[in-house]
């Protein structure tokens, strides 16, 4: 019998008989591993342990201790939900039920559900888990599979498309329930320790608006109830931090129906954005960038040589149209425009680096169902920058940028995780260029002592990049800024500078965004700080609370004479002091100054911060100096008076 060779995670090779499965390979490695095998990862895809292997496959065995085990468990939990649903609603037609990062969802047709229905389904699901039903894989002929789903057009479409050409169709059964599925699954329903149904939404079949509207039920599952409870607590905290809710409460932004995917910044939100812009401008100055502006409307020809046109147009992500026999578009990125500015001038090797920065607004035609507040938008403004450098300047340019990035995120109390994203299938340029660029980024990261993960195949099409993930206050990771090295666009656009030998040379291009986009970064910040912004960013830094109307004049005197450099409001409504304090707390104002007859007579203030610390008889000059120091140092939290 012929043999095949598979590659294990440590790089070693394992020889197997042709036709061997993931489970066979596990037993070949060792009987203990064979008994523990739940599934396999073959060339990056999670598969059933009964899946046949092929020559040259990269194989990882999945056991209950593997990270992927939770995905398998949640896939089985989706089947438990579907079984419970059909016990209670036999008329429901099932479509698909994949696992997700946080759990699973299942799309169903022919039944309307509400929150009370979910409680009943969840109770039935726990009965199924208690029954500890074996989950077993079996196969049907294609003809038999179509007979099973004679009344389910959704499953029949899956058979016609995803399973086209397959004569043997994979099913899984548990008790009386069976479902068309590739797997993988755990051994029994009893392995699910914690199970919860979370929410209901609508979803179009296949994501196409012309198709049937389905009911999508979201759920989650864990190995234990304790893990489930911890997840639900984190989820509740995340809901309380939702930037859309806080954005409404603090009047920061809106996304009206007439501008889907494009934010309107209200005065409070614009105050924060201006502070961010000013801060990033200072960092651009430190890095030696010259600010430019380029138009959002361009001829599509601009992006064809760089490869952006094909990439964005084929993905349907570019807003483009024909006018007077010419195709125009809204720019999806800024780099081609910056390259055009570079190409307008002549440079020698002594002039490099040449650096351009721009708060450039770009547009991406994201799907309507994927839009999410400020975190996923169609119109976004990047704190973009492009440096044109010599090859011998790569290390210094990247390391300087990384040092600034570390400094920036410290002012937001965000931990940064670094990812090195390497060449993908859509890459342009030679392997040699990619290897040079990738090694240069590795060298810069390691020279700074920064830990990083390698994400194979995730780079942009034109060059490898360092991706930045920010870890927020409740441990969630958000993709934000980036540093990318690009040998390809200068080549494609024929950019050059005059070298020391008086000959033309090709510059290297560095793409970098320190925050990423203002929209996404603000969304992350709102949730990270839960609306309690550091004083330097807070839309309102101080609120003066007169005890009575008689003290409003003193409040105005304090505002105009001592605090005119800060964002200060006077609460002049005829409320009790207690109600004024509560409102200021609800509005997340960092500092309150309470002024009554005693304070007015002494020329002092009583200071209270949003953490409910207070101090009486404070000299206004002392408070002003404290406030000034806190704002200038960009402290990440309110620092109360000594």
mmCIF file of N, CA and C in Angstrom, residues 192-302:
data_model
loop_
_atom_site.group_PDB
_atom_site.id
_atom_site.type_symbol
_atom_site.label_atom_id
_atom_site.label_comp_id
_atom_site.label_asym_id
_atom_site.label_seq_id
_atom_site.Cartn_x
_atom_site.Cartn_y
_atom_site.Cartn_z
ATOM 1 N N UNK A 192 -20.733 19.217 27.441
ATOM 2 C CA UNK A 192 -21.033 20.650 27.550
ATOM 3 C C UNK A 192 -21.378 20.958 29.006
ATOM 4 N N UNK A 193 -20.526 21.747 29.648
ATOM 5 C CA UNK A 193 -20.732 22.045 31.058
ATOM 6 C C UNK A 193 -21.612 23.253 31.291
ATOM 7 N N UNK A 194 -21.449 24.278 30.481
ATOM 8 C CA UNK A 194 -22.241 25.503 30.612
ATOM 9 C C UNK A 194 -22.822 25.884 29.268
ATOM 10 N N UNK A 195 -24.109 26.217 29.240
ATOM 11 C CA UNK A 195 -24.804 26.507 27.983
ATOM 12 C C UNK A 195 -25.741 27.685 28.224
ATOM 13 N N UNK A 196 -25.771 28.623 27.289
ATOM 14 C CA UNK A 196 -26.689 29.760 27.418
ATOM 15 C C UNK A 196 -27.064 30.274 26.040
ATOM 16 N N UNK A 197 -28.335 30.655 25.891
ATOM 17 C CA UNK A 197 -28.794 31.362 24.697
ATOM 18 C C UNK A 197 -28.790 32.844 25.021
ATOM 19 N N UNK A 198 -28.230 33.647 24.124
ATOM 20 C CA UNK A 198 -27.906 35.034 24.439
ATOM 21 C C UNK A 198 -28.833 36.060 23.812
ATOM 22 N N UNK A 199 -29.172 35.889 22.547
ATOM 23 C CA UNK A 199 -29.951 36.927 21.872
ATOM 24 C C UNK A 199 -30.532 36.396 20.573
ATOM 25 N N UNK A 200 -31.424 37.203 20.003
ATOM 26 C CA UNK A 200 -32.068 36.884 18.725
ATOM 27 C C UNK A 200 -31.899 38.073 17.793
ATOM 28 N N UNK A 201 -31.678 37.795 16.530
ATOM 29 C CA UNK A 201 -31.660 38.865 15.528
ATOM 30 C C UNK A 201 -32.176 38.299 14.215
ATOM 31 N N UNK A 202 -32.334 39.170 13.249
ATOM 32 C CA UNK A 202 -32.701 38.728 11.916
ATOM 33 C C UNK A 202 -31.468 38.586 11.044
ATOM 34 N N UNK A 203 -31.522 37.717 10.072
ATOM 35 C CA UNK A 203 -30.405 37.533 9.138
ATOM 36 C C UNK A 203 -30.963 37.013 7.825
ATOM 37 N N UNK A 204 -30.471 37.567 6.728
ATOM 38 C CA UNK A 204 -30.885 37.064 5.422
ATOM 39 C C UNK A 204 -30.127 35.785 5.095
ATOM 40 N N UNK A 205 -30.801 34.856 4.461
ATOM 41 C CA UNK A 205 -30.155 33.632 4.001
ATOM 42 C C UNK A 205 -29.010 33.992 3.049
ATOM 43 N N UNK A 206 -27.840 33.463 3.371
ATOM 44 C CA UNK A 206 -26.614 33.720 2.600
ATOM 45 C C UNK A 206 -26.167 35.177 2.686
ATOM 46 N N UNK A 207 -26.804 35.982 3.579
ATOM 47 C CA UNK A 207 -26.411 37.381 3.706
ATOM 48 C C UNK A 207 -26.892 38.258 2.569
ATOM 49 N N UNK A 208 -27.780 37.721 1.713
ATOM 50 C CA UNK A 208 -28.267 38.468 0.555
ATOM 51 C C UNK A 208 -29.649 39.040 0.849
ATOM 52 N N UNK A 209 -29.805 40.358 0.658
ATOM 53 C CA UNK A 209 -31.048 41.028 1.031
ATOM 54 C C UNK A 209 -32.249 40.549 0.218
ATOM 55 N N UNK A 210 -32.017 39.946 -0.937
ATOM 56 C CA UNK A 210 -33.128 39.457 -1.752
ATOM 57 C C UNK A 210 -33.622 38.087 -1.282
ATOM 58 N N UNK A 211 -32.891 37.455 -0.366
ATOM 59 C CA UNK A 211 -33.254 36.126 0.114
ATOM 60 C C UNK A 211 -34.197 36.198 1.314
ATOM 61 N N UNK A 212 -34.632 35.024 1.781
ATOM 62 C CA UNK A 212 -35.558 34.935 2.909
ATOM 63 C C UNK A 212 -34.920 35.491 4.181
ATOM 64 N N UNK A 213 -35.758 36.113 5.010
ATOM 65 C CA UNK A 213 -35.314 36.569 6.323
ATOM 66 C C UNK A 213 -35.406 35.393 7.302
ATOM 67 N N UNK A 214 -34.317 35.131 7.988
ATOM 68 C CA UNK A 214 -34.244 34.040 8.952
ATOM 69 C C UNK A 214 -34.184 34.598 10.367
ATOM 70 N N UNK A 215 -34.413 33.754 11.338
ATOM 71 C CA UNK A 215 -34.208 34.104 12.742
ATOM 72 C C UNK A 215 -32.857 33.540 13.165
ATOM 73 N N UNK A 216 -31.983 34.419 13.631
ATOM 74 C CA UNK A 216 -30.654 33.981 14.086
ATOM 75 C C UNK A 216 -30.629 33.984 15.607
ATOM 76 N N UNK A 217 -30.338 32.857 16.181
ATOM 77 C CA UNK A 217 -30.238 32.722 17.634
ATOM 78 C C UNK A 217 -28.770 32.567 18.001
ATOM 79 N N UNK A 218 -28.284 33.456 18.872
ATOM 80 C CA UNK A 218 -26.906 33.397 19.345
ATOM 81 C C UNK A 218 -26.857 32.698 20.689
ATOM 82 N N UNK A 219 -25.828 31.900 20.867
ATOM 83 C CA UNK A 219 -25.628 31.228 22.142
ATOM 84 C C UNK A 219 -24.159 31.052 22.422
ATOM 85 N N UNK A 220 -23.865 30.450 23.562
ATOM 86 C CA UNK A 220 -22.474 30.148 23.889
ATOM 87 C C UNK A 220 -22.428 28.890 24.734
ATOM 88 N N UNK A 221 -21.253 28.334 24.863
ATOM 89 C CA UNK A 221 -21.073 27.115 25.652
ATOM 90 C C UNK A 221 -19.648 27.062 26.171
ATOM 91 N N UNK A 222 -19.495 26.425 27.329
ATOM 92 C CA UNK A 222 -18.187 26.254 27.959
ATOM 93 C C UNK A 222 -18.104 24.863 28.574
ATOM 94 N N UNK A 223 -16.912 24.508 29.004
ATOM 95 C CA UNK A 223 -16.716 23.201 29.635
ATOM 96 C C UNK A 223 -17.317 23.152 31.029
ATOM 97 N N UNK A 224 -17.492 24.329 31.655
ATOM 98 C CA UNK A 224 -18.013 24.354 33.021
ATOM 99 C C UNK A 224 -18.968 25.525 33.203
ATOM 100 N N UNK A 225 -19.832 25.397 34.212
ATOM 101 C CA UNK A 225 -20.745 26.486 34.557
ATOM 102 C C UNK A 225 -19.974 27.704 35.053
ATOM 103 N N UNK A 226 -18.868 27.462 35.763
ATOM 104 C CA UNK A 226 -18.074 28.576 36.289
ATOM 105 C C UNK A 226 -17.527 29.436 35.161
ATOM 106 N N UNK A 227 -17.042 28.786 34.083
ATOM 107 C CA UNK A 227 -16.531 29.539 32.936
ATOM 108 C C UNK A 227 -17.656 30.308 32.255
ATOM 109 N N UNK A 228 -18.833 29.691 32.201
ATOM 110 C CA UNK A 228 -19.981 30.374 31.610
ATOM 111 C C UNK A 228 -20.345 31.617 32.415
ATOM 112 N N UNK A 229 -20.399 31.486 33.743
ATOM 113 C CA UNK A 229 -20.745 32.629 34.591
ATOM 114 C C UNK A 229 -19.741 33.760 34.415
ATOM 115 N N UNK A 230 -18.462 33.411 34.330
ATOM 116 C CA UNK A 230 -17.426 34.429 34.130
ATOM 117 C C UNK A 230 -17.633 35.136 32.801
ATOM 118 N N UNK A 231 -17.968 34.378 31.763
ATOM 119 C CA UNK A 231 -18.229 34.961 30.447
ATOM 120 C C UNK A 231 -19.430 35.898 30.496
ATOM 121 N N UNK A 232 -20.507 35.474 31.150
ATOM 122 C CA UNK A 232 -21.713 36.292 31.196
ATOM 123 C C UNK A 232 -21.470 37.592 31.952
ATOM 124 N N UNK A 233 -20.632 37.535 32.992
ATOM 125 C CA UNK A 233 -20.282 38.761 33.718
ATOM 126 C C UNK A 233 -19.493 39.709 32.815
ATOM 127 N N UNK A 234 -18.533 39.148 32.055
ATOM 128 C CA UNK A 234 -17.754 39.977 31.125
ATOM 129 C C UNK A 234 -18.667 40.560 30.051
ATOM 130 N N UNK A 235 -19.615 39.759 29.603
ATOM 131 C CA UNK A 235 -20.537 40.223 28.564
ATOM 132 C C UNK A 235 -21.404 41.363 29.086
ATOM 133 N N UNK A 236 -21.858 41.241 30.327
ATOM 134 C CA UNK A 236 -22.653 42.302 30.917
ATOM 135 C C UNK A 236 -21.835 43.582 31.031
ATOM 136 N N UNK A 237 -20.563 43.433 31.433
ATOM 137 C CA UNK A 237 -19.686 44.596 31.535
ATOM 138 C C UNK A 237 -19.467 45.223 30.160
ATOM 139 N N UNK A 238 -19.302 44.381 29.140
ATOM 140 C CA UNK A 238 -19.119 44.898 27.782
ATOM 141 C C UNK A 238 -20.358 45.648 27.317
ATOM 142 N N UNK A 239 -21.553 45.167 27.658
ATOM 143 C CA UNK A 239 -22.783 45.857 27.272
ATOM 144 C C UNK A 239 -22.871 47.225 27.945
ATOM 145 N N UNK A 240 -22.430 47.296 29.210
ATOM 146 C CA UNK A 240 -22.449 48.576 29.909
ATOM 147 C C UNK A 240 -21.455 49.562 29.298
ATOM 148 N N UNK A 241 -20.390 49.022 28.675
ATOM 149 C CA UNK A 241 -19.373 49.865 28.065
ATOM 150 C C UNK A 241 -19.657 50.168 26.593
ATOM 151 N N UNK A 242 -20.729 49.650 26.045
ATOM 152 C CA UNK A 242 -21.018 49.796 24.616
ATOM 153 C C UNK A 242 -20.888 51.270 24.201
ATOM 154 N N UNK A 243 -20.000 51.532 23.258
ATOM 155 C CA UNK A 243 -19.715 52.918 22.879
ATOM 156 C C UNK A 243 -20.919 53.596 22.238
ATOM 157 N N UNK A 244 -21.815 52.818 21.657
ATOM 158 C CA UNK A 244 -23.008 53.416 21.053
ATOM 159 C C UNK A 244 -23.937 53.954 22.140
ATOM 160 N N UNK A 245 -24.095 53.190 23.225
ATOM 161 C CA UNK A 245 -24.933 53.640 24.340
ATOM 162 C C UNK A 245 -24.308 54.857 25.018
ATOM 163 N N UNK A 246 -23.017 54.767 25.339
ATOM 164 C CA UNK A 246 -22.339 55.879 26.008
ATOM 165 C C UNK A 246 -22.277 57.094 25.084
ATOM 166 N N UNK A 247 -22.086 56.844 23.796
ATOM 167 C CA UNK A 247 -22.053 57.945 22.832
ATOM 168 C C UNK A 247 -23.342 58.743 22.823
ATOM 169 N N UNK A 248 -24.483 58.035 22.950
ATOM 170 C CA UNK A 248 -25.773 58.735 23.023
ATOM 171 C C UNK A 248 -25.897 59.492 24.345
ATOM 172 N N UNK A 249 -25.540 58.828 25.440
ATOM 173 C CA UNK A 249 -25.695 59.435 26.765
ATOM 174 C C UNK A 249 -24.837 60.684 26.921
ATOM 175 N N UNK A 250 -23.631 60.656 26.340
ATOM 176 C CA UNK A 250 -22.720 61.792 26.472
ATOM 177 C C UNK A 250 -22.785 62.728 25.268
ATOM 178 N N UNK A 251 -23.680 62.429 24.323
ATOM 179 C CA UNK A 251 -23.877 63.270 23.142
ATOM 180 C C UNK A 251 -22.562 63.465 22.385
ATOM 181 N N UNK A 252 -21.901 62.339 22.075
ATOM 182 C CA UNK A 252 -20.603 62.391 21.398
ATOM 183 C C UNK A 252 -20.731 62.291 19.881
ATOM 184 N N UNK A 253 -21.594 61.390 19.407
ATOM 185 C CA UNK A 253 -21.674 61.169 17.955
ATOM 186 C C UNK A 253 -23.018 60.535 17.634
ATOM 187 N N UNK A 254 -23.326 60.517 16.350
ATOM 188 C CA UNK A 254 -24.485 59.781 15.857
ATOM 189 C C UNK A 254 -24.164 59.275 14.462
ATOM 190 N N UNK A 255 -24.896 58.258 14.044
ATOM 191 C CA UNK A 255 -24.771 57.747 12.674
ATOM 192 C C UNK A 255 -26.186 57.694 12.107
ATOM 193 N N UNK A 256 -26.636 58.802 11.520
ATOM 194 C CA UNK A 256 -28.032 58.888 11.062
ATOM 195 C C UNK A 256 -28.292 58.011 9.840
ATOM 196 N N UNK A 257 -29.562 57.752 9.592
ATOM 197 C CA UNK A 257 -29.951 56.884 8.478
ATOM 198 C C UNK A 257 -29.473 57.430 7.138
ATOM 199 N N UNK A 258 -29.379 58.773 7.012
ATOM 200 C CA UNK A 258 -28.992 59.322 5.712
ATOM 201 C C UNK A 258 -27.482 59.215 5.471
ATOM 202 N N UNK A 259 -26.701 58.772 6.489
ATOM 203 C CA UNK A 259 -25.258 58.591 6.309
ATOM 204 C C UNK A 259 -24.841 57.229 6.866
ATOM 205 N N UNK A 260 -25.351 56.130 6.317
ATOM 206 C CA UNK A 260 -25.046 54.808 6.890
ATOM 207 C C UNK A 260 -23.546 54.511 6.864
ATOM 208 N N UNK A 261 -23.018 54.186 8.032
ATOM 209 C CA UNK A 261 -21.599 53.869 8.133
ATOM 210 C C UNK A 261 -20.693 55.074 8.212
ATOM 211 N N UNK A 262 -21.260 56.268 8.355
ATOM 212 C CA UNK A 262 -20.458 57.492 8.432
ATOM 213 C C UNK A 262 -20.906 58.284 9.662
ATOM 214 N N UNK A 263 -19.945 58.617 10.518
ATOM 215 C CA UNK A 263 -20.271 59.231 11.803
ATOM 216 C C UNK A 263 -20.445 60.736 11.694
ATOM 217 N N UNK A 264 -21.394 61.266 12.467
ATOM 218 C CA UNK A 264 -21.522 62.693 12.716
ATOM 219 C C UNK A 264 -20.946 62.945 14.106
ATOM 220 N N UNK A 265 -19.929 63.783 14.191
ATOM 221 C CA UNK A 265 -19.358 64.119 15.493
ATOM 222 C C UNK A 265 -20.107 65.323 16.060
ATOM 223 N N UNK A 266 -20.684 65.157 17.233
ATOM 224 C CA UNK A 266 -21.333 66.263 17.916
ATOM 225 C C UNK A 266 -20.256 67.086 18.635
ATOM 226 N N UNK A 267 -20.597 68.284 19.122
ATOM 227 C CA UNK A 267 -19.555 69.115 19.746
ATOM 228 C C UNK A 267 -18.725 68.392 20.803
ATOM 229 N N UNK A 268 -19.363 67.601 21.664
ATOM 230 C CA UNK A 268 -18.597 66.881 22.684
ATOM 231 C C UNK A 268 -17.620 65.891 22.054
ATOM 232 N N UNK A 269 -18.100 65.148 21.053
ATOM 233 C CA UNK A 269 -17.228 64.189 20.390
ATOM 234 C C UNK A 269 -16.127 64.860 19.613
ATOM 235 N N UNK A 270 -16.447 66.012 19.012
ATOM 236 C CA UNK A 270 -15.439 66.729 18.239
ATOM 237 C C UNK A 270 -14.358 67.289 19.146
ATOM 238 N N UNK A 271 -14.718 67.624 20.380
ATOM 239 C CA UNK A 271 -13.707 68.078 21.338
ATOM 240 C C UNK A 271 -12.668 66.991 21.557
ATOM 241 N N UNK A 272 -13.123 65.759 21.744
ATOM 242 C CA UNK A 272 -12.199 64.637 21.935
ATOM 243 C C UNK A 272 -11.362 64.429 20.683
ATOM 244 N N UNK A 273 -12.014 64.458 19.535
ATOM 245 C CA UNK A 273 -11.287 64.231 18.284
ATOM 246 C C UNK A 273 -10.214 65.296 18.060
ATOM 247 N N UNK A 274 -10.525 66.550 18.360
ATOM 248 C CA UNK A 274 -9.523 67.615 18.193
ATOM 249 C C UNK A 274 -8.321 67.377 19.114
ATOM 250 N N UNK A 275 -8.588 66.940 20.330
ATOM 251 C CA UNK A 275 -7.487 66.641 21.250
ATOM 252 C C UNK A 275 -6.602 65.526 20.693
ATOM 253 N N UNK A 276 -7.232 64.501 20.133
ATOM 254 C CA UNK A 276 -6.466 63.408 19.539
ATOM 255 C C UNK A 276 -5.640 63.899 18.354
ATOM 256 N N UNK A 277 -6.255 64.701 17.497
ATOM 257 C CA UNK A 277 -5.531 65.236 16.339
ATOM 258 C C UNK A 277 -4.327 66.061 16.792
ATOM 259 N N UNK A 278 -4.544 66.940 17.771
ATOM 260 C CA UNK A 278 -3.442 67.782 18.249
ATOM 261 C C UNK A 278 -2.319 66.929 18.827
ATOM 262 N N UNK A 279 -2.697 65.894 19.559
ATOM 263 C CA UNK A 279 -1.694 65.016 20.169
ATOM 264 C C UNK A 279 -0.889 64.286 19.100
ATOM 265 N N UNK A 280 -1.582 63.737 18.106
ATOM 266 C CA UNK A 280 -0.878 63.002 17.051
ATOM 267 C C UNK A 280 -0.023 63.945 16.214
ATOM 268 N N UNK A 281 -0.453 65.184 16.045
ATOM 269 C CA UNK A 281 0.389 66.156 15.323
ATOM 270 C C UNK A 281 1.729 66.354 16.042
ATOM 271 N N UNK A 282 1.679 66.393 17.380
ATOM 272 C CA UNK A 282 2.949 66.553 18.109
ATOM 273 C C UNK A 282 3.842 65.337 17.885
ATOM 274 N N UNK A 283 3.247 64.163 17.810
ATOM 275 C CA UNK A 283 4.041 62.947 17.583
ATOM 276 C C UNK A 283 4.568 62.905 16.152
ATOM 277 N N UNK A 284 3.762 63.369 15.207
ATOM 278 C CA UNK A 284 4.251 63.454 13.827
ATOM 279 C C UNK A 284 5.427 64.424 13.732
ATOM 280 N N UNK A 285 5.342 65.529 14.481
ATOM 281 C CA UNK A 285 6.454 66.480 14.495
ATOM 282 C C UNK A 285 7.712 65.820 15.042
ATOM 283 N N UNK A 286 7.560 65.032 16.112
ATOM 284 C CA UNK A 286 8.721 64.333 16.681
ATOM 285 C C UNK A 286 9.347 63.381 15.671
ATOM 286 N N UNK A 287 8.493 62.777 14.839
ATOM 287 C CA UNK A 287 8.980 61.811 13.857
ATOM 288 C C UNK A 287 9.427 62.468 12.555
ATOM 289 N N UNK A 288 9.222 63.774 12.428
ATOM 290 C CA UNK A 288 9.697 64.477 11.245
ATOM 291 C C UNK A 288 8.778 64.422 10.051
ATOM 292 N N UNK A 289 7.470 64.315 10.290
ATOM 293 C CA UNK A 289 6.509 64.276 9.188
ATOM 294 C C UNK A 289 6.032 65.686 8.835
ATOM 295 N N UNK A 290 5.820 65.917 7.545
ATOM 296 C CA UNK A 290 5.198 67.141 7.050
ATOM 297 C C UNK A 290 3.746 66.825 6.703
ATOM 298 N N UNK A 291 2.825 67.641 7.216
ATOM 299 C CA UNK A 291 1.410 67.364 6.991
ATOM 300 C C UNK A 291 0.989 67.817 5.599
ATOM 301 N N UNK A 292 0.183 66.964 4.954
ATOM 302 C CA UNK A 292 -0.348 67.260 3.623
ATOM 303 C C UNK A 292 -1.857 67.016 3.651
ATOM 304 N N UNK A 293 -2.503 67.351 2.561
ATOM 305 C CA UNK A 293 -3.918 67.019 2.382
ATOM 306 C C UNK A 293 -4.106 66.577 0.950
ATOM 307 N N UNK A 294 -4.858 65.494 0.757
ATOM 308 C CA UNK A 294 -5.140 65.020 -0.598
ATOM 309 C C UNK A 294 -6.639 64.783 -0.738
ATOM 310 N N UNK A 295 -7.178 64.935 -1.952
ATOM 311 C CA UNK A 295 -8.633 64.867 -2.138
ATOM 312 C C UNK A 295 -9.174 63.447 -2.017
ATOM 313 N N UNK A 296 -10.434 63.379 -1.635
ATOM 314 C CA UNK A 296 -11.093 62.080 -1.516
ATOM 315 C C UNK A 296 -11.540 61.552 -2.876
ATOM 316 N N UNK A 297 -11.789 62.428 -3.827
ATOM 317 C CA UNK A 297 -12.236 62.044 -5.161
ATOM 318 C C UNK A 297 -11.039 61.988 -6.101
ATOM 319 N N UNK A 298 -10.870 60.848 -6.782
ATOM 320 C CA UNK A 298 -9.762 60.667 -7.720
ATOM 321 C C UNK A 298 -10.222 59.823 -8.900
ATOM 322 N N UNK A 299 -9.512 59.931 -9.979
ATOM 323 C CA UNK A 299 -9.738 58.995 -11.079
ATOM 324 C C UNK A 299 -9.262 57.610 -10.649
ATOM 325 N N UNK A 300 -10.008 56.602 -11.062
ATOM 326 C CA UNK A 300 -9.665 55.238 -10.675
ATOM 327 C C UNK A 300 -8.286 54.823 -11.180
ATOM 328 N N UNK A 301 -7.811 55.490 -12.255
ATOM 329 C CA UNK A 301 -6.485 55.168 -12.801
ATOM 330 C C UNK A 301 -5.384 55.313 -11.755
ATOM 331 N N UNK A 302 -5.604 56.187 -10.760
ATOM 332 C CA UNK A 302 -4.583 56.405 -9.737
ATOM 333 C C UNK A 302 -4.213 55.109 -9.030
#
